[in-house]
CSV table of C-alpha atoms and ligand atoms in Angstrom, one decimal:
chain,number,residue,atom,x,y,z
A,1,MET,CA,40.3,11.9,-5.4
A,2,PHE,CA,38.5,14.4,-7.6
A,3,LYS,CA,38.8,18.1,-7.3
A,4,TYR,CA,35.1,18.3,-7.8
A,5,PRO,CA,33.2,15.1,-6.8
A,6,VAL,CA,29.7,14.6,-8.0
A,7,TYR,CA,28.6,14.8,-4.4
A,8,GLN,CA,29.7,15.3,-0.8
A,9,PRO,CA,27.4,15.9,2.1
A,10,LEU,CA,27.6,19.1,4.1
A,11,LEU,CA,27.6,18.3,7.9
A,12,ALA,CA,28.2,21.8,9.3
A,13,GLY,CA,25.1,22.0,11.6
A,14,ASN,CA,24.2,20.2,14.8
A,15,GLU,CA,25.2,16.8,13.4
A,16,LYS,CA,28.2,16.3,15.7
A,17,LYS,CA,26.5,17.7,18.8
A,18,TYR,CA,23.5,15.4,18.3
A,19,VAL,CA,25.6,12.3,17.6
A,20,ASN,CA,27.7,13.0,20.7
A,21,GLU,CA,24.4,13.1,22.7
A,22,CYS,CA,23.6,9.6,21.4
A,23,LEU,CA,27.1,8.4,22.5
A,24,GLU,CA,27.0,10.1,25.9
A,25,SER,CA,23.5,8.8,26.6
A,26,THR,CA,24.3,5.3,25.2
A,27,TRP,CA,21.1,5.4,23.1
A,28,ILE,CA,22.8,4.2,19.9
A,29,SER,CA,20.3,1.7,18.6
A,30,SER,CA,16.8,2.1,17.2
A,31,LYS,CA,15.4,3.5,20.4
A,32,GLY,CA,16.1,7.1,21.6
A,33,LYS,CA,14.7,10.5,21.4
A,34,PHE,CA,16.1,11.5,18.0
A,35,ILE,CA,14.0,8.9,16.2
A,36,ALA,CA,10.7,10.6,17.2
A,37,GLU,CA,12.2,14.0,16.8
A,38,PHE,CA,13.3,13.3,13.3
A,39,GLU,CA,10.0,11.7,12.3
A,40,ASP,CA,8.0,14.5,13.8
A,41,GLY,CA,10.1,17.2,12.2
A,42,PHE,CA,10.0,15.4,8.8
A,43,LYS,CA,6.2,14.9,8.7
A,44,SER,CA,5.7,18.6,9.7
A,45,TYR,CA,8.1,19.7,7.0
A,46,LEU,CA,6.3,17.7,4.3
A,47,GLY,CA,2.8,18.3,5.6
A,48,ALA,CA,2.1,14.6,6.0
A,49,ARG,CA,0.1,12.9,8.8
A,50,HIS,CA,2.7,10.1,9.6
A,51,ALA,CA,6.4,9.5,9.0
A,52,ALA,CA,8.3,6.4,10.0
A,53,THR,CA,12.1,6.1,9.8
A,54,VAL,CA,13.7,3.1,8.1
A,55,SER,CA,17.2,1.9,7.4
A,56,ASN,CA,17.4,3.0,3.8
A,57,GLY,CA,15.4,4.1,0.7
A,58,THR,CA,15.2,0.6,-0.8
A,59,VAL,CA,13.5,-1.0,2.2
A,60,ALA,CA,11.3,2.0,2.4
A,61,ILE,CA,9.8,1.0,-1.0
A,62,HIS,CA,9.7,-2.6,0.0
A,63,LEU,CA,7.9,-1.8,3.2
A,64,ALA,CA,5.4,0.5,1.4
A,65,LEU,CA,4.5,-2.4,-1.1
A,66,LEU,CA,4.2,-4.9,1.8
A,67,ALA,CA,1.9,-2.6,3.7
A,68,LEU,CA,-0.3,-2.3,0.5
A,69,GLY,CA,-0.5,-6.1,0.2
A,70,ILE,CA,1.5,-6.3,-3.0
A,71,GLY,CA,2.7,-9.8,-3.7
A,72,PRO,CA,3.0,-12.5,-6.3
A,73,GLN,CA,0.3,-12.2,-9.1
A,74,ALA,CA,0.4,-8.4,-8.8
A,75,GLU,CA,1.9,-6.1,-11.4
A,76,VAL,CA,3.4,-2.7,-10.5
A,77,ILE,CA,4.0,-0.1,-13.1
A,78,VAL,CA,7.4,1.6,-12.7
A,79,PRO,CA,9.5,3.9,-15.0
A,80,THR,CA,12.4,2.0,-16.6
A,81,LEU,CA,14.5,5.2,-16.2
A,82,THR,CA,15.1,4.9,-12.5
A,83,TYR,CA,17.7,3.7,-10.1
A,84,VAL,CA,17.6,-0.1,-10.0
A,85,ALA,CA,16.4,-0.2,-6.3
A,86,SER,CA,12.9,1.0,-7.3
A,87,VAL,CA,12.5,-2.1,-9.5
A,88,ASN,CA,14.2,-4.5,-7.1
A,89,ALA,CA,11.9,-3.5,-4.3
A,90,ILE,CA,8.9,-4.6,-6.5
A,91,ALA,CA,10.7,-7.9,-7.2
A,92,TYR,CA,11.3,-8.6,-3.5
A,93,THR,CA,7.6,-8.8,-3.0
A,94,GLY,CA,7.2,-11.4,-5.8
A,95,ALA,CA,5.2,-9.0,-7.9
A,96,THR,CA,6.1,-8.2,-11.5
A,97,PRO,CA,7.6,-4.9,-12.4
A,98,VAL,CA,6.0,-3.5,-15.6
A,99,PHE,CA,8.1,-0.9,-17.2
A,100,CYS,CA,6.9,2.4,-18.7
A,101,ASP,CA,8.7,5.0,-20.8
A,102,SER,CA,9.5,8.5,-19.8
A,103,LEU,CA,8.6,12.0,-21.1
A,104,LYS,CA,11.2,13.8,-23.2
A,105,SER,CA,10.3,17.1,-21.5
A,106,THR,CA,10.7,16.2,-17.8
A,107,TRP,CA,12.4,12.7,-17.9
A,108,GLN,CA,9.6,11.5,-15.6
A,109,MET,CA,7.2,8.5,-16.2
A,110,ASP,CA,4.9,9.0,-19.2
A,111,PRO,CA,1.2,9.0,-18.0
A,112,ASP,CA,0.0,7.9,-21.4
A,113,ASP,CA,2.4,4.9,-21.3
A,114,VAL,CA,1.2,4.1,-17.8
A,115,ARG,CA,-2.4,3.9,-19.1
A,116,ARG,CA,-1.2,1.5,-21.9
A,117,LYS,CA,0.5,-0.8,-19.4
A,118,ILE,CA,-2.5,-1.3,-17.1
A,119,THR,CA,-3.8,-4.9,-17.1
A,120,PRO,CA,-6.3,-6.8,-14.9
A,121,ARG,CA,-3.3,-7.7,-12.7
A,122,THR,CA,-2.1,-4.1,-12.1
A,123,ARG,CA,-2.3,-3.2,-8.4
A,124,ALA,CA,-0.1,-0.2,-8.1
A,125,ILE,CA,1.9,2.6,-9.8
A,126,LEU,CA,5.4,3.4,-8.4
A,127,ALA,CA,6.1,7.0,-9.5
A,128,VAL,CA,9.7,8.0,-9.2
A,129,HIS,CA,10.6,11.7,-9.1
A,130,LEU,CA,13.8,11.5,-10.9
A,131,TYR,CA,16.8,13.8,-10.2
A,132,GLY,CA,14.5,16.3,-8.3
A,133,GLN,CA,11.8,17.1,-11.0
A,134,PRO,CA,8.4,15.8,-10.0
A,135,CYS,CA,6.2,13.4,-12.1
A,136,GLU,CA,3.0,14.7,-13.6
A,137,MET,CA,1.1,14.0,-10.3
A,138,ALA,CA,-2.3,15.3,-11.4
A,139,GLU,CA,-2.4,12.8,-14.2
A,140,LEU,CA,-1.0,9.9,-12.1
A,141,VAL,CA,-3.5,10.5,-9.3
A,142,LYS,CA,-6.3,10.5,-11.8
A,143,ILE,CA,-5.2,7.3,-13.4
A,144,ALA,CA,-4.8,5.6,-10.0
A,145,ARG,CA,-8.4,6.7,-9.0
A,146,GLU,CA,-9.9,5.7,-12.3
A,147,HIS,CA,-8.4,2.2,-12.2
A,148,ASN,CA,-8.5,1.7,-8.4
A,149,LEU,CA,-4.7,1.4,-8.2
A,150,PHE,CA,-2.4,2.2,-5.3
A,151,LEU,CA,0.0,5.0,-5.9
A,152,VAL,CA,3.4,5.0,-4.2
A,153,GLU,CA,5.9,7.8,-4.7
A,154,ASP,CA,9.6,7.1,-4.7
A,155,CYS,CA,11.0,10.4,-3.5
A,156,ALA,CA,14.6,9.2,-2.9
A,157,GLU,CA,15.8,11.9,-5.2
A,158,ALA,CA,13.2,14.5,-4.6
A,159,PHE,CA,13.3,15.7,-1.0
A,160,GLY,CA,12.1,19.3,-1.1
A,161,THR,CA,10.5,19.0,-4.6
A,162,LEU,CA,7.1,20.7,-4.9
A,163,TYR,CA,4.3,20.0,-7.3
A,164,LYS,CA,1.8,22.8,-7.5
A,165,GLY,CA,3.1,24.1,-4.2
A,166,ARG,CA,2.8,20.7,-2.4
A,167,HIS,CA,5.6,18.4,-1.3
A,168,VAL,CA,6.1,15.2,-3.3
A,169,GLY,CA,5.4,12.1,-1.2
A,170,THR,CA,2.1,13.5,-0.1
A,171,PHE,CA,0.1,12.8,-3.3
A,172,GLY,CA,0.0,9.0,-3.3
A,173,ASP,CA,-0.9,6.4,-0.7
A,174,ILE,CA,2.7,6.3,0.6
A,175,GLY,CA,5.8,8.3,-0.1
A,176,THR,CA,9.3,6.9,0.4
A,177,PHE,CA,12.6,8.7,0.9
A,178,SER,CA,16.3,7.9,1.0
A,179,PHE,CA,19.0,9.6,3.1
A,180,PHE,CA,22.1,8.0,1.6
A,181,GLY,CA,25.2,10.2,1.8
A,182,ASN,CA,24.6,11.8,-1.6
A,183,LYS,CA,20.9,12.7,-0.9
A,184,THR,CA,19.6,16.3,-0.3
A,185,ILE,CA,19.5,15.5,3.4
A,186,THR,CA,21.4,12.5,4.7
A,187,THR,CA,21.7,10.2,7.6
A,188,GLY,CA,24.6,8.2,6.2
A,189,GLU,CA,22.3,5.3,5.3
A,190,GLY,CA,18.6,5.8,6.0
A,191,GLY,CA,15.1,6.3,4.7
A,192,MET,CA,11.6,7.3,5.6
A,193,VAL,CA,8.0,6.3,4.7
A,194,VAL,CA,5.2,8.9,4.9
A,195,THR,CA,1.5,8.5,4.6
A,196,ASN,CA,-1.7,10.3,5.5
A,197,ASP,CA,-3.4,6.9,6.2
A,198,ASP,CA,-3.5,5.6,9.8
A,199,THR,CA,-3.9,2.0,8.8
A,200,LEU,CA,-1.0,2.0,6.3
A,201,HIS,CA,1.2,3.7,8.9
A,202,ASP,CA,0.3,1.0,11.4
A,203,ARG,CA,1.1,-1.7,9.0
A,204,MET,CA,4.4,-0.2,8.0
A,205,THR,CA,5.6,0.2,11.6
A,206,HIS,CA,4.4,-3.3,12.4
A,207,PHE,CA,6.4,-4.9,9.5
A,208,LYS,CA,9.5,-2.8,10.1
A,209,GLY,CA,9.9,-3.9,13.7
A,210,GLN,CA,9.9,-7.7,13.2
A,211,GLY,CA,6.1,-7.9,13.2
A,212,LEU,CA,5.9,-7.5,16.9
A,213,ALA,CA,2.3,-7.8,18.2
A,214,LYS,CA,0.9,-4.9,20.1
A,215,TYR,CA,-0.8,-7.0,22.7
A,216,ARG,CA,2.0,-9.4,24.0
A,217,GLU,CA,5.7,-9.0,24.6
A,218,TYR,CA,8.0,-11.0,22.2
A,219,TRP,CA,5.0,-12.3,20.3
A,220,HIS,CA,5.1,-11.8,16.5
A,221,ASP,CA,2.0,-12.2,14.4
A,222,VAL,CA,3.4,-11.6,10.9
A,223,ILE,CA,6.8,-12.3,9.3
A,224,GLY,CA,8.3,-9.0,9.8
A,225,TYR,CA,11.7,-7.3,9.1
A,226,ASN,CA,14.3,-5.3,10.9
A,227,TYR,CA,14.1,-2.1,8.8
A,228,ARG,CA,14.7,0.2,11.7
A,229,MET,CA,16.9,3.3,11.7
A,230,THR,CA,19.4,3.9,14.5
A,231,ASN,CA,19.1,6.9,16.9
A,232,ILE,CA,22.6,8.0,15.6
A,233,CYS,CA,21.3,8.2,12.1
A,234,ALA,CA,18.2,10.0,13.2
A,235,ALA,CA,20.4,12.5,15.1
A,236,ILE,CA,22.2,13.3,11.9
A,237,GLY,CA,18.9,13.4,10.0
A,238,LEU,CA,17.4,15.9,12.5
A,239,ALA,CA,20.5,18.2,12.2
A,240,GLN,CA,20.2,17.9,8.4
A,241,LEU,CA,16.5,18.7,8.4
A,242,GLU,CA,17.2,21.9,10.3
A,243,GLN,CA,19.3,23.0,7.3
A,244,ALA,CA,16.9,21.7,4.6
A,245,ASN,CA,15.8,25.0,3.3
A,246,ILE,CA,19.4,26.2,3.0
A,247,PHE,CA,20.4,23.1,1.1
A,248,ILE,CA,17.5,23.3,-1.3
A,249,ALA,CA,18.1,27.0,-2.0
A,250,LYS,CA,21.8,26.4,-2.6
A,251,LYS,CA,21.1,23.5,-5.0
A,252,ARG,CA,18.7,25.6,-7.0
A,253,GLN,CA,21.3,28.3,-7.1
A,254,ILE,CA,23.9,25.9,-8.3
A,255,ALA,CA,21.5,24.7,-11.0
A,256,GLU,CA,20.9,28.3,-12.1
A,257,TRP,CA,24.7,28.9,-12.3
A,258,TYR,CA,25.1,25.8,-14.6
A,259,ARG,CA,22.1,26.8,-16.7
A,260,HIS,CA,23.5,30.3,-17.2
A,261,GLU,CA,27.0,29.1,-18.0
A,262,LEU,CA,25.9,26.4,-20.4
A,263,LYS,CA,23.6,28.7,-22.4
A,264,GLY,CA,24.6,28.7,-26.0
A,265,SER,CA,26.4,25.3,-25.7
A,266,PRO,CA,24.8,22.3,-27.4
A,267,VAL,CA,23.9,20.5,-24.2
A,268,ILE,CA,20.3,20.2,-23.1
A,269,PHE,CA,19.8,21.2,-19.5
A,270,HIS,CA,17.3,19.2,-17.2
A,271,ALA,CA,14.9,22.1,-16.9
A,272,GLU,CA,12.2,22.9,-14.3
A,273,VAL,CA,8.9,22.2,-16.2
A,274,GLY,CA,5.5,23.3,-15.1
A,275,ASP,CA,4.1,24.7,-11.8
A,276,VAL,CA,6.8,22.9,-9.8
A,277,ARG,CA,9.9,23.4,-7.7
A,278,HIS,CA,12.7,21.2,-9.0
A,279,SER,CA,15.0,20.5,-6.1
A,280,TYR,CA,17.9,19.7,-8.4
A,281,TRP,CA,19.2,16.7,-6.4
A,282,MET,CA,21.6,16.2,-9.3
A,283,VAL,CA,22.1,18.8,-12.0
A,284,SER,CA,21.9,16.9,-15.2
A,285,ILE,CA,22.5,17.5,-18.9
A,286,LEU,CA,22.0,15.6,-22.2
A,287,VAL,CA,24.7,15.7,-24.9
A,288,PRO,CA,23.3,16.1,-28.4
A,289,GLU,CA,24.9,12.8,-29.6
A,290,ALA,CA,25.1,9.7,-27.3
A,291,SER,CA,28.6,9.1,-28.8
A,292,ASP,CA,29.8,12.3,-27.1
A,293,ARG,CA,28.8,11.2,-23.7
A,294,ASP,CA,31.8,9.1,-22.7
A,295,PRO,CA,34.5,11.2,-24.4
A,296,LEU,CA,33.1,14.3,-22.6
A,297,ARG,CA,33.1,12.5,-19.3
A,298,SER,CA,36.6,11.4,-19.8
A,299,VAL,CA,37.8,14.9,-20.6
A,300,LEU,CA,36.1,16.1,-17.4
A,301,ARG,CA,37.7,13.3,-15.4
A,302,GLY,CA,41.1,14.4,-16.8
A,303,GLN,CA,40.4,17.8,-15.2
A,304,GLY,CA,39.5,16.3,-11.8
A,305,ILE,CA,35.8,16.6,-12.4
A,306,GLU,CA,33.7,13.6,-11.4
A,307,THR,CA,30.4,12.9,-13.3
A,308,ARG,CA,27.9,10.1,-13.5
A,309,PRO,CA,26.1,8.6,-16.4
A,310,LEU,CA,22.3,9.0,-16.2
A,311,PHE,CA,20.7,5.7,-15.1
A,312,TYR,CA,20.6,3.0,-17.7
A,313,PRO,CA,17.0,1.9,-18.3
A,314,VAL,CA,16.4,-1.0,-16.0
A,315,HIS,CA,14.3,-3.0,-18.6
A,316,SER,CA,17.6,-3.4,-20.5
A,317,MET,CA,19.4,-5.0,-17.5
A,318,PRO,CA,19.9,-8.8,-17.7
A,319,MET,CA,17.6,-9.7,-14.8
A,320,TYR,CA,14.7,-7.7,-16.2
A,321,SER,CA,15.1,-8.1,-20.0
A,322,SER,CA,13.5,-11.4,-20.6
A,323,SER,CA,10.4,-9.8,-22.1
A,324,TYR,CA,12.3,-6.9,-23.6
A,325,GLN,CA,10.3,-4.1,-25.2
A,326,ARG,CA,11.6,-0.8,-26.5
A,327,HIS,CA,11.3,2.3,-24.4
A,328,PRO,CA,12.8,4.8,-26.9
A,329,VAL,CA,12.7,7.9,-24.8
A,330,ALA,CA,14.2,6.3,-21.7
A,331,GLU,CA,16.8,4.6,-23.8
A,332,SER,CA,17.8,7.8,-25.5
A,333,LEU,CA,18.0,9.7,-22.2
A,334,GLY,CA,19.9,6.9,-20.5
A,335,TRP,CA,22.6,6.9,-23.1
A,336,SER,CA,23.1,10.6,-23.5
A,337,GLY,CA,22.7,12.0,-20.0
A,338,ILE,CA,25.3,13.1,-17.5
A,339,ASN,CA,25.0,14.1,-13.8
A,340,LEU,CA,27.4,17.0,-12.9
A,341,PRO,CA,28.9,17.9,-9.5
A,342,SER,CA,25.8,19.0,-7.5
A,343,TYR,CA,26.9,19.2,-3.8
A,344,PRO,CA,25.7,22.1,-1.7
A,345,GLY,CA,29.2,23.3,-0.9
A,346,LEU,CA,29.9,24.0,-4.6
A,347,GLU,CA,30.8,27.6,-5.5
A,348,GLU,CA,30.1,29.7,-8.5
A,349,GLU,CA,33.7,29.8,-9.6
A,350,SER,CA,33.9,26.0,-9.6
A,351,VAL,CA,30.7,25.8,-11.7
A,352,LYS,CA,32.2,28.2,-14.2
A,353,GLU,CA,35.4,26.1,-14.4
A,354,ILE,CA,33.4,22.9,-15.0
A,355,CYS,CA,31.2,24.6,-17.7
A,356,ALA,CA,34.3,26.0,-19.4
A,357,VAL,CA,35.6,22.4,-19.8
A,358,ILE,CA,32.3,21.3,-21.3
A,359,LYS,CA,32.2,24.2,-23.7
A,360,ALA,CA,35.8,23.7,-24.7
A,361,TYR,CA,35.0,20.0,-25.5
A,362,PHE,CA,32.2,21.0,-27.8
A,363,ASN,CA,34.3,23.7,-29.5
A,364,SER,CA,37.0,21.1,-30.2
A,365,VAL,CA,34.4,18.6,-31.6
A,366,ALA,CA,32.8,21.3,-33.8
A,367,ASP,CA,36.2,22.5,-35.1
A,368,PRO,CA,38.9,19.8,-34.5
A,369,ALA,CA,41.4,22.0,-36.3
A,370,THR,CA,41.5,24.4,-33.4
A,371,GLU,CA,42.3,21.7,-30.9
A,372,GLY,CA,45.6,22.2,-29.3
A,373,LYS,CA,46.2,25.7,-30.8
B,1,PLP,C1,15.1,6.6,-7.2
B,1,PLP,C2,15.8,5.9,-6.1
B,1,PLP,N1,15.0,5.0,-5.4
B,1,PLP,C3,15.5,4.3,-4.4
B,1,PLP,C4,16.8,4.5,-3.9
B,1,PLP,C5,17.3,3.6,-2.8
B,1,PLP,O1,17.8,4.3,-1.7
B,1,PLP,P1,18.9,3.7,-0.8
B,1,PLP,O2,20.2,3.8,-1.5
B,1,PLP,O3,18.8,4.6,0.4
B,1,PLP,O4,18.5,2.3,-0.5
B,1,PLP,C6,17.6,5.4,-4.6
B,1,PLP,C7,18.9,5.7,-4.1
B,1,PLP,O5,19.9,5.9,-4.2
B,1,PLP,C8,17.1,6.1,-5.7
B,1,PLP,O6,17.8,7.0,-6.3
């Protein structure tokens, strides 16, 4: 048990009350009033035309790609600096993930590299808004239009993130979300797909419910999936959604505390860049030398402070490295980044304590003679 875990959800609203309603009414499966209430609330919050609940953020991406008809022969461009699920979901369809590098300034996919990776087989771009900072959406939308590509946004880490005043997930053809326990709003396990397109919404709800035909009971006209969310999860999700603005404001406050406390230290803070609202899913830093990353994490661990390494670039993992190419920015970020405790219940005094350990580490590295004095 860590004194300061990287994450722990805050379940202090109507979660218990709504879950009890599910239990008392016996609506515990994927039918029940909270499903529609959560979907309606979510789409209004985002400003999207449709939202459909699913069982997690990985199948949300798979479902989006299925609805877009992505399959074998297709290539989908995806940043290598992402959680492995973004890439696996492409592989599930039989399509080939084509990796692109990241921008040093924002850590998001590099639009110039996206252009370089387009081939006659490219069908879609999967933009991932990593750690809560948005991708350069104006550029990505332009590229998708110019090359007639679908644009899917993986917003698993970016609920509440704004780009030019608009919620991420509403720029592309489909936006996908995760509500795992460490996400900005959670349902335990869960996800959502959003779209402004009636046909795509229809196709996604069709695939997620076993491909059930609309015109005959127990008749299925495609090979579908069971990607449904339970009413219990939706009940938790609705209660979390009611507190979304509080969580986002608190996470931005926490990020500001860290930024302030780490000023003057050699770490590089994951900044908010451009006309955006970074939702700071995970407050993240880079250490100046990759060789400092693991020793610093181990010092923090010794003080009861849990951290995570930034994602390792997926193109370097064994199952995706057969046509290895260098992605220097993503590789450099992946080996020198750390996610710090970022949960909404974290207090300012705790952030100060965590930052004091980080600063002391760098002081001891800069001047080993003072260590232990
Ligand atoms: C960028 C990204 N995409 C997809 C996922 C998958 O979401 P889930 O864990 O709900 O399947 C995650 C989750 O953690 C993620 O960080």
